[in-house]
Amino acid sequence: MASLRIWFTLVVQAVLYTTCDALWCNCTTVQCEKSGSQCETDGACMASTSFIDGQEQHIRVCITRDKLEPPGQPFYCLSAEGLLNIHCCYTDFCNSIDLKVPSGYGSAGTWGPVELVAVIAGPVFLLCLLLLVGMFLFQYHQRVYSHRQRLEVEDPSCDHLYLARDKTLQDLIYDLSTSGSGSGLPLFVQRTVARTIVLQEIIGKGRFGEVWRGRWRGGDVAVKIFSSREERSWFREAEIYQTIMLRHENILGFIAADNKDNGTWTQLWLVSDYHEHGSLFDYLNRYSVTIEGMIKLALSAASGLAHLHMEILGTQGKPGIAHRDLKSKNILVKKNCTCAIADLGLAVRHESATDTIDIAPNQRVGTKRYMAPEVLDETINMRHFDSFKCADIYALGLVYWEIARRCNSGGVHEEYQLPYYDLVPSDPSIEEMRKVVCDQKLRPNVPNWWQSYEALRVMGKIMRECWYANGAARLTALRIKKTLSQLSVQEDIKV
Ligand SMILES: *[C@@H]1O[C@H](CO)[C@@H](O)[C@H](O)[C@H]1NC(C)=O
């Protein structure tokens, strides 16, 4: 193991001396001797302690900011258990400390010739073996994981920093969203959280796999498990959820993504908040809603969608995001009977600087029943990001229709139905949908008696304005949100 230690230290040493500008650190490399054993950096100071041939070695260097990758857990700042104890810090000369000796090397003895041979020959043999295994694994993983850079992390040896025993998930996420370190838990914390979840029961099956209820430190979480074939979907959804500034009370709260390799296959997990009411579809099937309930559901769904669609400029900004698969099954109902938009796996993000969309959007994804007319007849302009937002609004109108039918006003409400239930068979084809929506220009029925209730009248009007054949003529999510806010004030509803 000694030569592995030397190798490790040398790599760290060789790569890490740097040019700097803001932060001063103690420095032990030869290059720093002329500058008084100090160096200056824009990144971090690092101190490491290792054991080499029975000698405790202290190395202090500067690390430039561009080497602090991945954020939250830079590879350069990882200790290697039993080999090397590393500490990165961010104040002047903070790496002046002498770290404790890595565990397993508590006492340094002197070695005789026999040990010396063992110490030299053993590691060389081991190193060759490791290299071979390493090369084999590397080739294998490079093939499988080539597009997974962002989610790939090393072992979580610094967890104790974040995962203090008494912290709940909410505390953790709150800590991080206020510390400004981006849009979610650091990846190694995500992994640790994911690996300490105990799955309880299956609560649904989706396009990409199963959804489970799990327990973590006494709280419920939802775990979406993707089959290994669906790695791209898993990666994409995790990527979208971790878009900076995406967190919103009406968008499903993302907790963690993890890929567990159990040797033969990879288990892909996406962990999120758990909402016991389940989807809006389940909820509307089970319960009718009051006028107040209807407005709360509709307003919260519009708020979530408006936040998703909105582009926020600036360094702490967020890109505009279009959902592309909005439907009552992809919206969850929270305990307080407001909505949380979920299933962002098909979403696209808009880069306004270059006016491009972050993935090549394929033409017809999503659920056929909820496809906008321009998606069904393929006239949608996919170079124009706003087209996708308009298609989302059409689907939102259909969801509103599903909610409004279940509204219990004057003792009357209708049974739950999917949109177009009376016009197309279950699991309709694109062709069947296109005939109804584009050729015959039919839309779900808005009953006349809705006119006698102000809230239902407004809902009916919004729906019609979501369903125009011309996408650009439809309302925006923000407009809908404002109209419904006014309505909730009129109806004296606390939201
Ligand atoms: C680190 O640098 C500071 C300032 O030059 C110095 O006072 C201190 O002794 C140094 N620490 C070590 C361990 O060399």
Short mmCIF file of C-alpha atoms and ligand atoms in Angstrom, two decimals:
data_model
loop_
_atom_site.label_atom_id
_atom_site.label_comp_id
_atom_site.label_asym_id
_atom_site.label_seq_id
_atom_site.Cartn_x
_atom_site.Cartn_y
_atom_site.Cartn_z
CA MET A 1 0.00 0.00 0.00
CA ALA A 2 2.94 2.33 0.54
CA SER A 3 3.55 3.00 -3.13
CA LEU A 4 -0.12 3.62 -3.67
CA ARG A 5 0.15 6.24 -0.99
CA ILE A 6 3.18 7.79 -2.61
CA TRP A 7 1.47 7.71 -5.97
CA PHE A 8 -1.61 9.34 -4.54
CA THR A 9 0.35 12.08 -2.85
CA LEU A 10 2.47 12.71 -5.91
CA VAL A 11 -0.55 13.07 -8.12
CA VAL A 12 -2.09 15.51 -5.71
CA GLN A 13 1.18 17.35 -5.37
CA ALA A 14 1.98 17.42 -9.06
CA VAL A 15 -1.37 18.66 -10.20
CA LEU A 16 -1.95 21.17 -7.52
CA TYR A 17 0.62 23.92 -7.51
CA THR A 18 -0.96 26.85 -9.14
CA THR A 19 -1.18 30.54 -9.95
CA CYS A 20 -3.51 32.44 -7.77
CA ASP A 21 -5.09 35.77 -6.86
CA ALA A 22 -7.38 36.10 -3.88
CA LEU A 23 -6.83 33.65 -1.06
CA TRP A 24 -3.44 33.06 0.65
CA CYS A 25 -2.48 29.57 1.69
CA ASN A 26 0.53 27.89 3.24
CA CYS A 27 2.43 26.01 0.60
CA THR A 28 4.94 23.18 0.91
CA THR A 29 5.83 22.54 -2.70
CA VAL A 30 9.27 23.36 -4.08
CA GLN A 31 7.80 25.98 -6.35
CA CYS A 32 6.61 27.99 -3.39
CA GLU A 33 9.99 28.25 -1.70
CA LYS A 34 10.90 31.54 -3.35
CA SER A 35 7.60 33.09 -2.38
CA GLY A 36 8.07 32.32 1.31
CA SER A 37 6.15 29.02 1.34
CA GLN A 38 2.93 30.75 0.50
CA CYS A 39 0.68 30.69 -2.52
CA GLU A 40 -2.30 32.68 -3.65
CA THR A 41 -5.42 31.18 -5.22
CA ASP A 42 -8.96 31.90 -6.37
CA GLY A 43 -10.11 28.52 -5.11
CA ALA A 44 -9.27 26.80 -1.85
CA CYS A 45 -6.40 25.96 0.47
CA MET A 46 -5.72 22.31 1.00
CA ALA A 47 -3.85 20.47 3.72
CA SER A 48 -3.17 16.77 3.55
CA THR A 49 -1.52 14.28 5.82
CA SER A 50 -0.32 10.94 4.66
CA PHE A 51 2.05 8.25 5.78
CA ILE A 52 4.95 7.46 3.57
CA ASP A 53 7.49 4.85 4.65
CA GLY A 54 6.55 5.37 8.26
CA GLN A 55 6.94 9.11 7.97
CA GLU A 56 4.09 11.49 8.49
CA GLN A 57 4.00 13.86 5.51
CA HIS A 58 2.20 17.17 5.61
CA ILE A 59 1.46 18.76 2.30
CA ARG A 60 -0.11 22.18 1.92
CA VAL A 61 -1.09 23.58 -1.47
CA CYS A 62 -3.39 25.97 -3.26
CA ILE A 63 -6.22 24.67 -5.41
CA THR A 64 -7.57 26.83 -8.21
CA ARG A 65 -11.27 27.35 -8.51
CA ASP A 66 -11.56 25.49 -11.81
CA LYS A 67 -10.26 22.37 -10.09
CA LEU A 68 -13.03 22.45 -7.46
CA GLU A 69 -15.13 19.95 -9.39
CA PRO A 70 -17.71 18.66 -8.84
CA PRO A 71 -19.07 21.51 -6.73
CA GLY A 72 -19.88 20.55 -3.17
CA GLN A 73 -17.45 17.67 -3.18
CA PRO A 74 -14.36 18.44 -5.21
CA PHE A 75 -12.36 15.36 -6.02
CA TYR A 76 -9.24 17.12 -4.78
CA CYS A 77 -10.73 17.47 -1.34
CA LEU A 78 -11.61 13.81 -0.81
CA SER A 79 -9.80 11.86 1.81
CA ALA A 80 -8.85 8.31 1.08
CA GLU A 81 -9.54 6.25 4.14
CA GLY A 82 -6.41 4.84 5.70
CA LEU A 83 -4.17 6.54 3.14
CA LEU A 84 -4.60 10.20 3.14
CA ASN A 85 -6.44 12.74 5.20
CA ILE A 86 -7.36 15.84 3.20
CA HIS A 87 -8.97 19.06 4.23
CA CYS A 88 -9.96 21.97 1.99
CA CYS A 89 -10.74 25.36 3.44
CA TYR A 90 -11.40 28.86 2.31
CA THR A 91 -9.77 31.42 4.60
CA ASP A 92 -6.22 32.82 4.57
CA PHE A 93 -3.64 30.30 5.81
CA CYS A 94 -6.37 28.00 7.02
CA ASN A 95 -4.33 25.04 5.82
CA SER A 96 -1.66 25.73 8.41
CA ILE A 97 -3.23 23.01 10.60
CA ASP A 98 -1.68 19.58 11.06
CA LEU A 99 -4.38 17.04 10.29
CA LYS A 100 -4.68 13.88 12.28
CA VAL A 101 -2.92 10.82 10.96
CA PRO A 102 -5.24 8.77 8.77
CA SER A 103 -6.73 5.85 10.66
CA GLY A 104 -4.82 2.61 10.33
CA TYR A 105 -1.43 4.31 10.52
CA GLY A 106 -1.39 5.28 14.16
CA SER A 107 2.12 4.10 15.01
CA ALA A 108 5.12 4.43 12.81
CA GLY A 109 7.78 1.79 13.34
CA THR A 110 11.18 1.25 11.78
CA TRP A 111 11.45 -1.48 9.21
CA GLY A 112 13.96 -4.26 8.77
CA PRO A 113 15.17 -5.53 5.37
CA VAL A 114 12.47 -8.21 5.14
CA GLU A 115 9.68 -5.72 5.68
CA LEU A 116 11.36 -3.41 3.24
CA VAL A 117 11.31 -6.03 0.48
CA ALA A 118 7.70 -6.78 1.31
CA VAL A 119 6.90 -3.11 1.32
CA ILE A 120 8.43 -2.60 -2.10
CA ALA A 121 7.50 -5.81 -3.90
CA GLY A 122 4.00 -6.20 -2.46
CA PRO A 123 2.68 -2.84 -3.54
CA VAL A 124 4.21 -3.08 -7.01
CA PHE A 125 2.37 -6.33 -7.54
CA LEU A 126 -0.81 -4.85 -6.07
CA LEU A 127 -0.52 -1.74 -8.16
CA CYS A 128 -0.23 -3.77 -11.38
CA LEU A 129 -3.28 -5.75 -10.37
CA LEU A 130 -5.21 -2.60 -9.54
CA LEU A 131 -4.22 -0.98 -12.80
CA LEU A 132 -5.46 -3.98 -14.77
CA VAL A 133 -8.74 -4.11 -12.90
CA GLY A 134 -9.00 -0.35 -13.15
CA MET A 135 -8.50 -0.34 -16.90
CA PHE A 136 -11.07 -3.05 -17.35
CA LEU A 137 -13.64 -1.25 -15.19
CA PHE A 138 -12.87 2.08 -16.79
CA GLN A 139 -13.52 0.78 -20.28
CA TYR A 140 -16.71 -0.90 -19.20
CA HIS A 141 -17.99 2.14 -17.35
CA GLN A 142 -17.02 4.56 -20.04
CA ARG A 143 -19.31 2.75 -22.39
CA VAL A 144 -22.21 2.57 -19.96
CA TYR A 145 -21.87 5.88 -18.20
CA SER A 146 -20.52 8.20 -20.83
CA HIS A 147 -23.21 10.81 -20.38
CA ARG A 148 -23.43 10.65 -16.65
CA GLN A 149 -20.62 12.98 -15.68
CA ARG A 150 -22.71 15.36 -13.70
CA LEU A 151 -24.29 12.77 -11.46
CA GLU A 152 -21.20 10.65 -10.92
CA VAL A 153 -19.70 11.02 -7.50
CA GLU A 154 -17.11 9.34 -5.36
CA ASP A 155 -17.72 7.78 -2.00
CA PRO A 156 -19.33 10.05 0.53
CA SER A 157 -16.53 10.38 3.02
CA CYS A 158 -17.49 13.86 4.16
CA ASP A 159 -21.12 13.12 4.93
CA HIS A 160 -20.83 13.97 8.56
CA LEU A 161 -20.57 17.59 7.57
CA TYR A 162 -24.11 17.59 6.27
CA LEU A 163 -25.83 14.59 7.69
CA ALA A 164 -25.80 15.39 11.36
CA ARG A 165 -27.97 12.76 13.03
CA ASP A 166 -30.83 14.98 14.05
CA LYS A 167 -31.34 16.75 10.73
CA THR A 168 -34.50 16.15 8.80
CA LEU A 169 -34.66 16.31 5.05
CA GLN A 170 -36.43 19.62 5.20
CA ASP A 171 -33.64 21.08 7.33
CA LEU A 172 -31.06 19.80 4.89
CA ILE A 173 -32.76 21.20 1.85
CA TYR A 174 -33.44 24.46 3.62
CA ASP A 175 -29.78 24.76 4.65
CA LEU A 176 -28.72 24.28 1.08
CA SER A 177 -31.21 26.46 -0.63
CA THR A 178 -30.18 29.31 1.65
CA SER A 179 -26.47 28.69 1.41
CA GLY A 180 -26.74 29.49 -2.26
CA SER A 181 -24.96 26.37 -3.41
CA GLY A 182 -27.36 25.83 -6.27
CA SER A 183 -30.53 23.91 -6.62
CA GLY A 184 -30.39 20.90 -4.40
CA LEU A 185 -28.38 18.71 -2.08
CA PRO A 186 -24.75 18.10 -3.00
CA LEU A 187 -24.47 14.89 -4.96
CA PHE A 188 -22.75 12.85 -2.26
CA VAL A 189 -25.47 13.79 0.21
CA GLN A 190 -28.09 12.79 -2.34
CA ARG A 191 -26.41 9.45 -2.65
CA THR A 192 -26.21 8.93 1.08
CA VAL A 193 -29.85 9.88 1.54
CA ALA A 194 -30.92 7.57 -1.27
CA ARG A 195 -28.96 4.66 0.18
CA THR A 196 -30.50 4.96 3.60
CA ILE A 197 -34.11 4.97 2.41
CA VAL A 198 -36.20 1.95 3.30
CA LEU A 199 -38.76 1.16 0.62
CA GLN A 200 -42.25 0.51 2.00
CA GLU A 201 -44.80 -0.12 -0.73
CA ILE A 202 -45.31 0.36 -4.42
CA ILE A 203 -47.65 3.26 -5.12
CA GLY A 204 -47.65 3.43 -8.88
CA LYS A 205 -46.27 2.33 -12.19
CA GLY A 206 -45.27 4.86 -14.81
CA ARG A 207 -43.88 4.94 -18.27
CA PHE A 208 -40.33 4.44 -17.00
CA GLY A 209 -40.68 2.16 -14.01
CA GLU A 210 -42.18 2.05 -10.57
CA VAL A 211 -42.94 4.58 -7.89
CA TRP A 212 -42.50 3.58 -4.24
CA ARG A 213 -43.20 5.12 -0.90
CA GLY A 214 -40.06 5.00 1.22
CA ARG A 215 -39.06 6.08 4.71
CA TRP A 216 -36.09 8.24 5.53
CA ARG A 217 -35.45 9.28 9.15
CA GLY A 218 -39.06 8.94 10.08
CA GLY A 219 -40.46 10.84 7.10
CA ASP A 220 -42.09 9.63 3.90
CA VAL A 221 -40.43 10.11 0.54
CA ALA A 222 -41.44 9.03 -2.95
CA VAL A 223 -38.90 6.97 -4.90
CA LYS A 224 -39.20 6.61 -8.64
CA ILE A 225 -37.22 3.60 -9.75
CA PHE A 226 -36.23 3.52 -13.41
CA SER A 227 -35.29 0.33 -15.17
CA SER A 228 -31.68 0.39 -16.37
CA ARG A 229 -32.88 0.66 -19.98
CA GLU A 230 -34.35 4.04 -19.08
CA GLU A 231 -31.11 5.58 -17.94
CA ARG A 232 -31.50 8.53 -20.27
CA SER A 233 -34.91 9.38 -18.87
CA TRP A 234 -33.58 9.12 -15.34
CA PHE A 235 -30.67 11.37 -16.12
CA ARG A 236 -32.80 13.89 -17.92
CA GLU A 237 -35.40 14.14 -15.19
CA ALA A 238 -32.76 14.52 -12.48
CA GLU A 239 -31.06 17.16 -14.59
CA ILE A 240 -34.26 19.16 -15.04
CA TYR A 241 -35.17 18.98 -11.35
CA GLN A 242 -31.76 20.33 -10.48
CA THR A 243 -32.16 23.35 -12.70
CA ILE A 244 -31.07 26.28 -10.63
CA MET A 245 -33.95 28.13 -8.89
CA LEU A 246 -36.56 25.59 -9.91
CA ARG A 247 -37.82 24.97 -6.37
CA HIS A 248 -41.39 26.18 -5.94
CA GLU A 249 -44.24 25.15 -3.68
CA ASN A 250 -46.28 24.03 -6.69
CA ILE A 251 -43.56 21.97 -8.31
CA LEU A 252 -42.73 18.57 -6.87
CA GLY A 253 -39.79 18.93 -4.45
CA PHE A 254 -36.78 16.99 -5.65
CA ILE A 255 -34.56 15.36 -3.03
CA ALA A 256 -32.02 13.07 -4.62
CA ALA A 257 -30.89 11.08 -7.62
CA ASP A 258 -28.83 7.95 -7.22
CA ASN A 259 -27.50 5.19 -9.42
CA LYS A 260 -26.77 2.01 -7.53
CA ASP A 261 -24.69 -0.53 -9.35
CA ASN A 262 -25.30 -3.94 -7.85
CA GLY A 263 -22.91 -5.72 -10.21
CA THR A 264 -25.35 -7.06 -12.77
CA TRP A 265 -27.61 -4.08 -13.31
CA THR A 266 -27.93 -0.48 -12.32
CA GLN A 267 -30.80 0.75 -10.23
CA LEU A 268 -31.72 4.30 -10.98
CA TRP A 269 -33.52 6.24 -8.28
CA LEU A 270 -35.15 9.60 -8.18
CA VAL A 271 -36.24 10.63 -4.69
CA SER A 272 -38.81 13.37 -4.14
CA ASP A 273 -41.33 14.65 -1.63
CA TYR A 274 -44.18 12.26 -0.92
CA HIS A 275 -47.79 13.41 -1.19
CA GLU A 276 -50.28 10.94 0.23
CA HIS A 277 -53.21 12.19 -1.86
CA GLY A 278 -51.41 10.95 -4.95
CA SER A 279 -52.12 12.40 -8.36
CA LEU A 280 -54.83 14.89 -9.24
CA PHE A 281 -56.32 12.14 -11.37
CA ASP A 282 -56.66 9.83 -8.34
CA TYR A 283 -57.89 12.70 -6.20
CA LEU A 284 -60.66 13.75 -8.61
CA ASN A 285 -61.71 10.14 -9.04
CA ARG A 286 -62.11 9.80 -5.30
CA TYR A 287 -63.51 13.17 -4.25
CA SER A 288 -65.66 15.95 -5.60
CA VAL A 289 -64.43 19.45 -4.79
CA THR A 290 -66.04 22.63 -3.47
CA ILE A 291 -65.79 25.90 -5.37
CA GLU A 292 -63.03 26.89 -2.99
CA GLY A 293 -61.26 23.56 -3.55
CA MET A 294 -61.53 23.96 -7.31
CA ILE A 295 -60.03 27.44 -7.25
CA LYS A 296 -57.20 26.35 -4.98
CA LEU A 297 -56.30 23.44 -7.24
CA ALA A 298 -56.54 25.52 -10.41
CA LEU A 299 -54.68 28.52 -9.03
CA SER A 300 -51.86 26.44 -7.58
CA ALA A 301 -51.44 24.49 -10.82
CA ALA A 302 -51.25 27.77 -12.74
CA SER A 303 -48.68 29.12 -10.24
CA GLY A 304 -46.52 26.04 -10.67
CA LEU A 305 -46.74 26.17 -14.44
CA ALA A 306 -46.09 29.92 -14.50
CA HIS A 307 -42.94 29.38 -12.44
CA LEU A 308 -41.82 26.55 -14.70
CA HIS A 309 -42.39 28.62 -17.84
CA MET A 310 -40.87 31.81 -16.50
CA GLU A 311 -37.33 32.74 -17.35
CA ILE A 312 -35.49 34.52 -14.55
CA LEU A 313 -32.49 36.48 -15.73
CA GLY A 314 -29.26 36.96 -13.81
CA THR A 315 -26.64 34.70 -12.29
CA GLN A 316 -29.16 33.20 -9.88
CA GLY A 317 -31.66 32.98 -12.72
CA LYS A 318 -33.55 30.10 -14.19
CA PRO A 319 -34.22 29.17 -17.80
CA GLY A 320 -37.74 28.95 -19.14
CA ILE A 321 -38.95 25.33 -18.98
CA ALA A 322 -41.81 23.74 -20.90
CA HIS A 323 -43.29 20.57 -19.39
CA ARG A 324 -44.56 18.79 -22.54
CA ASP A 325 -46.50 16.10 -20.67
CA LEU A 326 -48.91 17.99 -18.48
CA LYS A 327 -51.97 15.96 -17.41
CA SER A 328 -53.90 15.16 -14.25
CA LYS A 329 -51.79 12.04 -13.68
CA ASN A 330 -48.62 14.14 -13.64
CA ILE A 331 -49.87 16.63 -11.09
CA LEU A 332 -49.83 15.70 -7.40
CA VAL A 333 -52.20 16.94 -4.73
CA LYS A 334 -50.54 18.09 -1.52
CA LYS A 335 -51.94 17.81 1.99
CA ASN A 336 -53.26 21.40 1.87
CA CYS A 337 -55.13 20.56 -1.35
CA THR A 338 -52.91 22.50 -3.68
CA CYS A 339 -51.09 21.08 -6.68
CA ALA A 340 -47.47 20.15 -7.29
CA ILE A 341 -46.44 19.62 -10.88
CA ALA A 342 -44.37 16.46 -11.33
CA ASP A 343 -42.81 14.23 -14.00
CA LEU A 344 -40.43 16.64 -15.64
CA GLY A 345 -38.72 13.93 -17.69
CA LEU A 346 -39.85 15.27 -21.05
CA ALA A 347 -39.34 18.94 -20.26
CA VAL A 348 -37.18 21.23 -22.41
CA ARG A 349 -35.22 24.26 -21.27
CA HIS A 350 -34.70 27.44 -23.18
CA GLU A 351 -31.34 29.20 -23.42
CA SER A 352 -32.40 32.73 -24.12
CA ALA A 353 -28.85 34.00 -24.74
CA THR A 354 -28.54 31.80 -27.79
CA ASP A 355 -32.28 31.26 -28.28
CA THR A 356 -31.82 27.52 -28.35
CA ILE A 357 -33.55 24.62 -26.68
CA ASP A 358 -31.31 22.42 -24.55
CA ILE A 359 -32.13 19.10 -26.18
CA ALA A 360 -33.26 18.28 -29.67
CA PRO A 361 -36.99 18.01 -29.03
CA ASN A 362 -38.63 15.15 -30.83
CA GLN A 363 -41.92 15.97 -32.36
CA ARG A 364 -44.58 14.02 -30.60
CA VAL A 365 -43.84 13.06 -27.05
CA GLY A 366 -46.25 13.12 -24.17
CA THR A 367 -49.70 11.69 -23.77
CA LYS A 368 -51.80 11.58 -26.92
CA ARG A 369 -55.04 12.55 -25.24
CA TYR A 370 -53.49 15.81 -24.01
CA MET A 371 -51.62 16.73 -27.18
CA ALA A 372 -52.34 20.18 -28.53
CA PRO A 373 -53.76 20.40 -32.08
CA GLU A 374 -50.47 21.70 -33.48
CA VAL A 375 -48.64 18.74 -31.93
CA LEU A 376 -51.16 16.26 -33.36
CA ASP A 377 -50.92 17.64 -36.90
CA GLU A 378 -47.18 18.35 -36.58
CA THR A 379 -47.45 22.00 -37.48
CA ILE A 380 -45.80 23.10 -34.22
CA ASN A 381 -42.76 25.29 -34.74
CA MET A 382 -40.15 23.48 -32.74
CA ARG A 383 -37.49 26.11 -33.17
CA HIS A 384 -39.64 28.50 -31.24
CA PHE A 385 -39.63 27.80 -27.51
CA ASP A 386 -42.91 29.57 -26.88
CA SER A 387 -44.71 26.96 -29.00
CA PHE A 388 -44.02 24.40 -26.27
CA LYS A 389 -45.38 26.70 -23.61
CA CYS A 390 -48.57 27.18 -25.63
CA ALA A 391 -48.96 23.41 -25.93
CA ASP A 392 -48.67 23.15 -22.12
CA ILE A 393 -51.46 25.71 -21.75
CA TYR A 394 -53.76 23.68 -23.96
CA ALA A 395 -53.17 20.67 -21.67
CA LEU A 396 -53.73 22.84 -18.59
CA GLY A 397 -57.14 23.79 -20.01
CA LEU A 398 -58.03 20.10 -20.23
CA VAL A 399 -56.92 19.56 -16.63
CA TYR A 400 -59.12 22.50 -15.58
CA TRP A 401 -62.05 20.87 -17.31
CA GLU A 402 -61.41 17.66 -15.33
CA ILE A 403 -61.37 19.67 -12.08
CA ALA A 404 -64.40 21.82 -12.87
CA ARG A 405 -66.59 18.81 -13.66
CA ARG A 406 -65.99 17.60 -10.12
CA CYS A 407 -66.97 20.92 -8.60
CA ASN A 408 -69.86 20.55 -6.25
CA SER A 409 -72.02 23.66 -6.59
CA GLY A 410 -75.63 23.66 -5.46
CA GLY A 411 -75.35 19.94 -4.78
CA VAL A 412 -74.60 19.14 -8.44
CA HIS A 413 -71.42 17.63 -9.74
CA GLU A 414 -70.52 15.26 -12.48
CA GLU A 415 -68.65 11.98 -12.32
CA TYR A 416 -64.97 12.02 -13.10
CA GLN A 417 -64.05 11.67 -16.77
CA LEU A 418 -60.91 12.06 -18.82
CA PRO A 419 -61.00 14.81 -21.45
CA TYR A 420 -62.53 13.62 -24.75
CA TYR A 421 -63.93 10.53 -22.99
CA ASP A 422 -67.05 10.80 -25.16
CA LEU A 423 -65.20 11.30 -28.44
CA VAL A 424 -62.28 8.88 -28.51
CA PRO A 425 -61.72 5.32 -27.22
CA SER A 426 -59.46 4.63 -24.25
CA ASP A 427 -55.81 4.77 -25.26
CA PRO A 428 -56.58 6.67 -28.48
CA SER A 429 -54.15 6.77 -31.39
CA ILE A 430 -52.70 10.02 -32.66
CA GLU A 431 -54.86 9.66 -35.74
CA GLU A 432 -58.05 9.33 -33.70
CA MET A 433 -57.13 12.37 -31.63
CA ARG A 434 -56.18 14.40 -34.69
CA LYS A 435 -59.56 13.75 -36.34
CA VAL A 436 -61.44 15.01 -33.31
CA VAL A 437 -59.20 17.88 -32.24
CA CYS A 438 -57.87 19.21 -35.56
CA ASP A 439 -60.36 18.17 -38.25
CA GLN A 440 -63.66 18.36 -36.39
CA LYS A 441 -62.23 21.03 -34.06
CA LEU A 442 -64.09 19.54 -31.10
CA ARG A 443 -63.29 20.37 -27.49
CA PRO A 444 -64.61 19.03 -24.17
CA ASN A 445 -68.12 20.17 -23.41
CA VAL A 446 -68.57 23.23 -21.18
CA PRO A 447 -72.11 22.89 -19.80
CA ASN A 448 -74.44 25.88 -19.86
CA TRP A 449 -75.31 25.68 -16.19
CA TRP A 450 -71.72 26.66 -15.33
CA GLN A 451 -72.79 30.18 -16.33
CA SER A 452 -74.90 30.45 -13.19
CA TYR A 453 -71.88 30.22 -10.88
CA GLU A 454 -69.27 32.93 -11.14
CA ALA A 455 -66.34 30.59 -10.38
CA LEU A 456 -67.44 28.00 -12.94
CA ARG A 457 -68.17 30.70 -15.49
CA VAL A 458 -64.60 32.04 -15.13
CA MET A 459 -63.15 28.54 -15.30
CA GLY A 460 -65.14 27.83 -18.47
CA LYS A 461 -63.91 31.03 -20.05
CA ILE A 462 -60.28 30.24 -19.17
CA MET A 463 -60.61 26.75 -20.66
CA ARG A 464 -61.92 28.06 -23.96
CA GLU A 465 -59.05 30.50 -24.11
CA CYS A 466 -56.61 27.65 -23.48
CA TRP A 467 -58.05 25.61 -26.32
CA TYR A 468 -57.70 27.92 -29.31
CA ALA A 469 -56.41 26.10 -32.37
CA ASN A 470 -53.86 28.88 -32.74
CA GLY A 471 -51.33 28.36 -29.97
CA ALA A 472 -50.22 31.98 -29.89
CA ALA A 473 -53.77 33.14 -29.12
CA ARG A 474 -53.96 31.12 -25.90
CA LEU A 475 -53.62 32.63 -22.45
CA THR A 476 -50.29 32.53 -20.67
CA ALA A 477 -49.84 30.72 -17.37
CA LEU A 478 -49.17 34.05 -15.68
CA ARG A 479 -52.41 35.53 -17.09
CA ILE A 480 -54.37 32.53 -15.82
CA LYS A 481 -52.72 32.83 -12.43
CA LYS A 482 -53.74 36.49 -12.20
CA THR A 483 -57.33 35.85 -13.27
CA LEU A 484 -57.68 33.06 -10.72
CA SER A 485 -56.08 35.15 -7.96
CA GLN A 486 -58.69 37.82 -8.57
CA LEU A 487 -61.41 35.19 -8.53
CA SER A 488 -60.13 33.82 -5.22
CA VAL A 489 -60.24 37.31 -3.73
CA GLN A 490 -63.82 37.78 -4.98
CA GLU A 491 -64.86 34.44 -3.57
CA ASP A 492 -63.08 35.28 -0.35
CA ILE A 493 -60.77 32.29 -0.43
CA LYS A 494 -57.57 32.04 1.58
CA VAL A 495 -54.77 30.63 -0.51
C1 LIG B 1 1.47 29.25 7.47
O1 LIG B 1 1.75 30.57 7.09
C2 LIG B 1 1.67 31.53 8.13
C3 LIG B 1 1.87 32.91 7.54
O2 LIG B 1 3.02 32.96 6.73
C4 LIG B 1 2.73 31.20 9.20
O3 LIG B 1 2.63 32.12 10.28
C5 LIG B 1 2.52 29.80 9.70
O4 LIG B 1 3.54 29.44 10.60
C6 LIG B 1 2.49 28.83 8.52
N1 LIG B 1 2.16 27.50 9.01
C7 LIG B 1 2.89 26.43 8.78
C8 LIG B 1 2.43 25.17 9.42
O5 LIG B 1 3.90 26.48 8.09
#
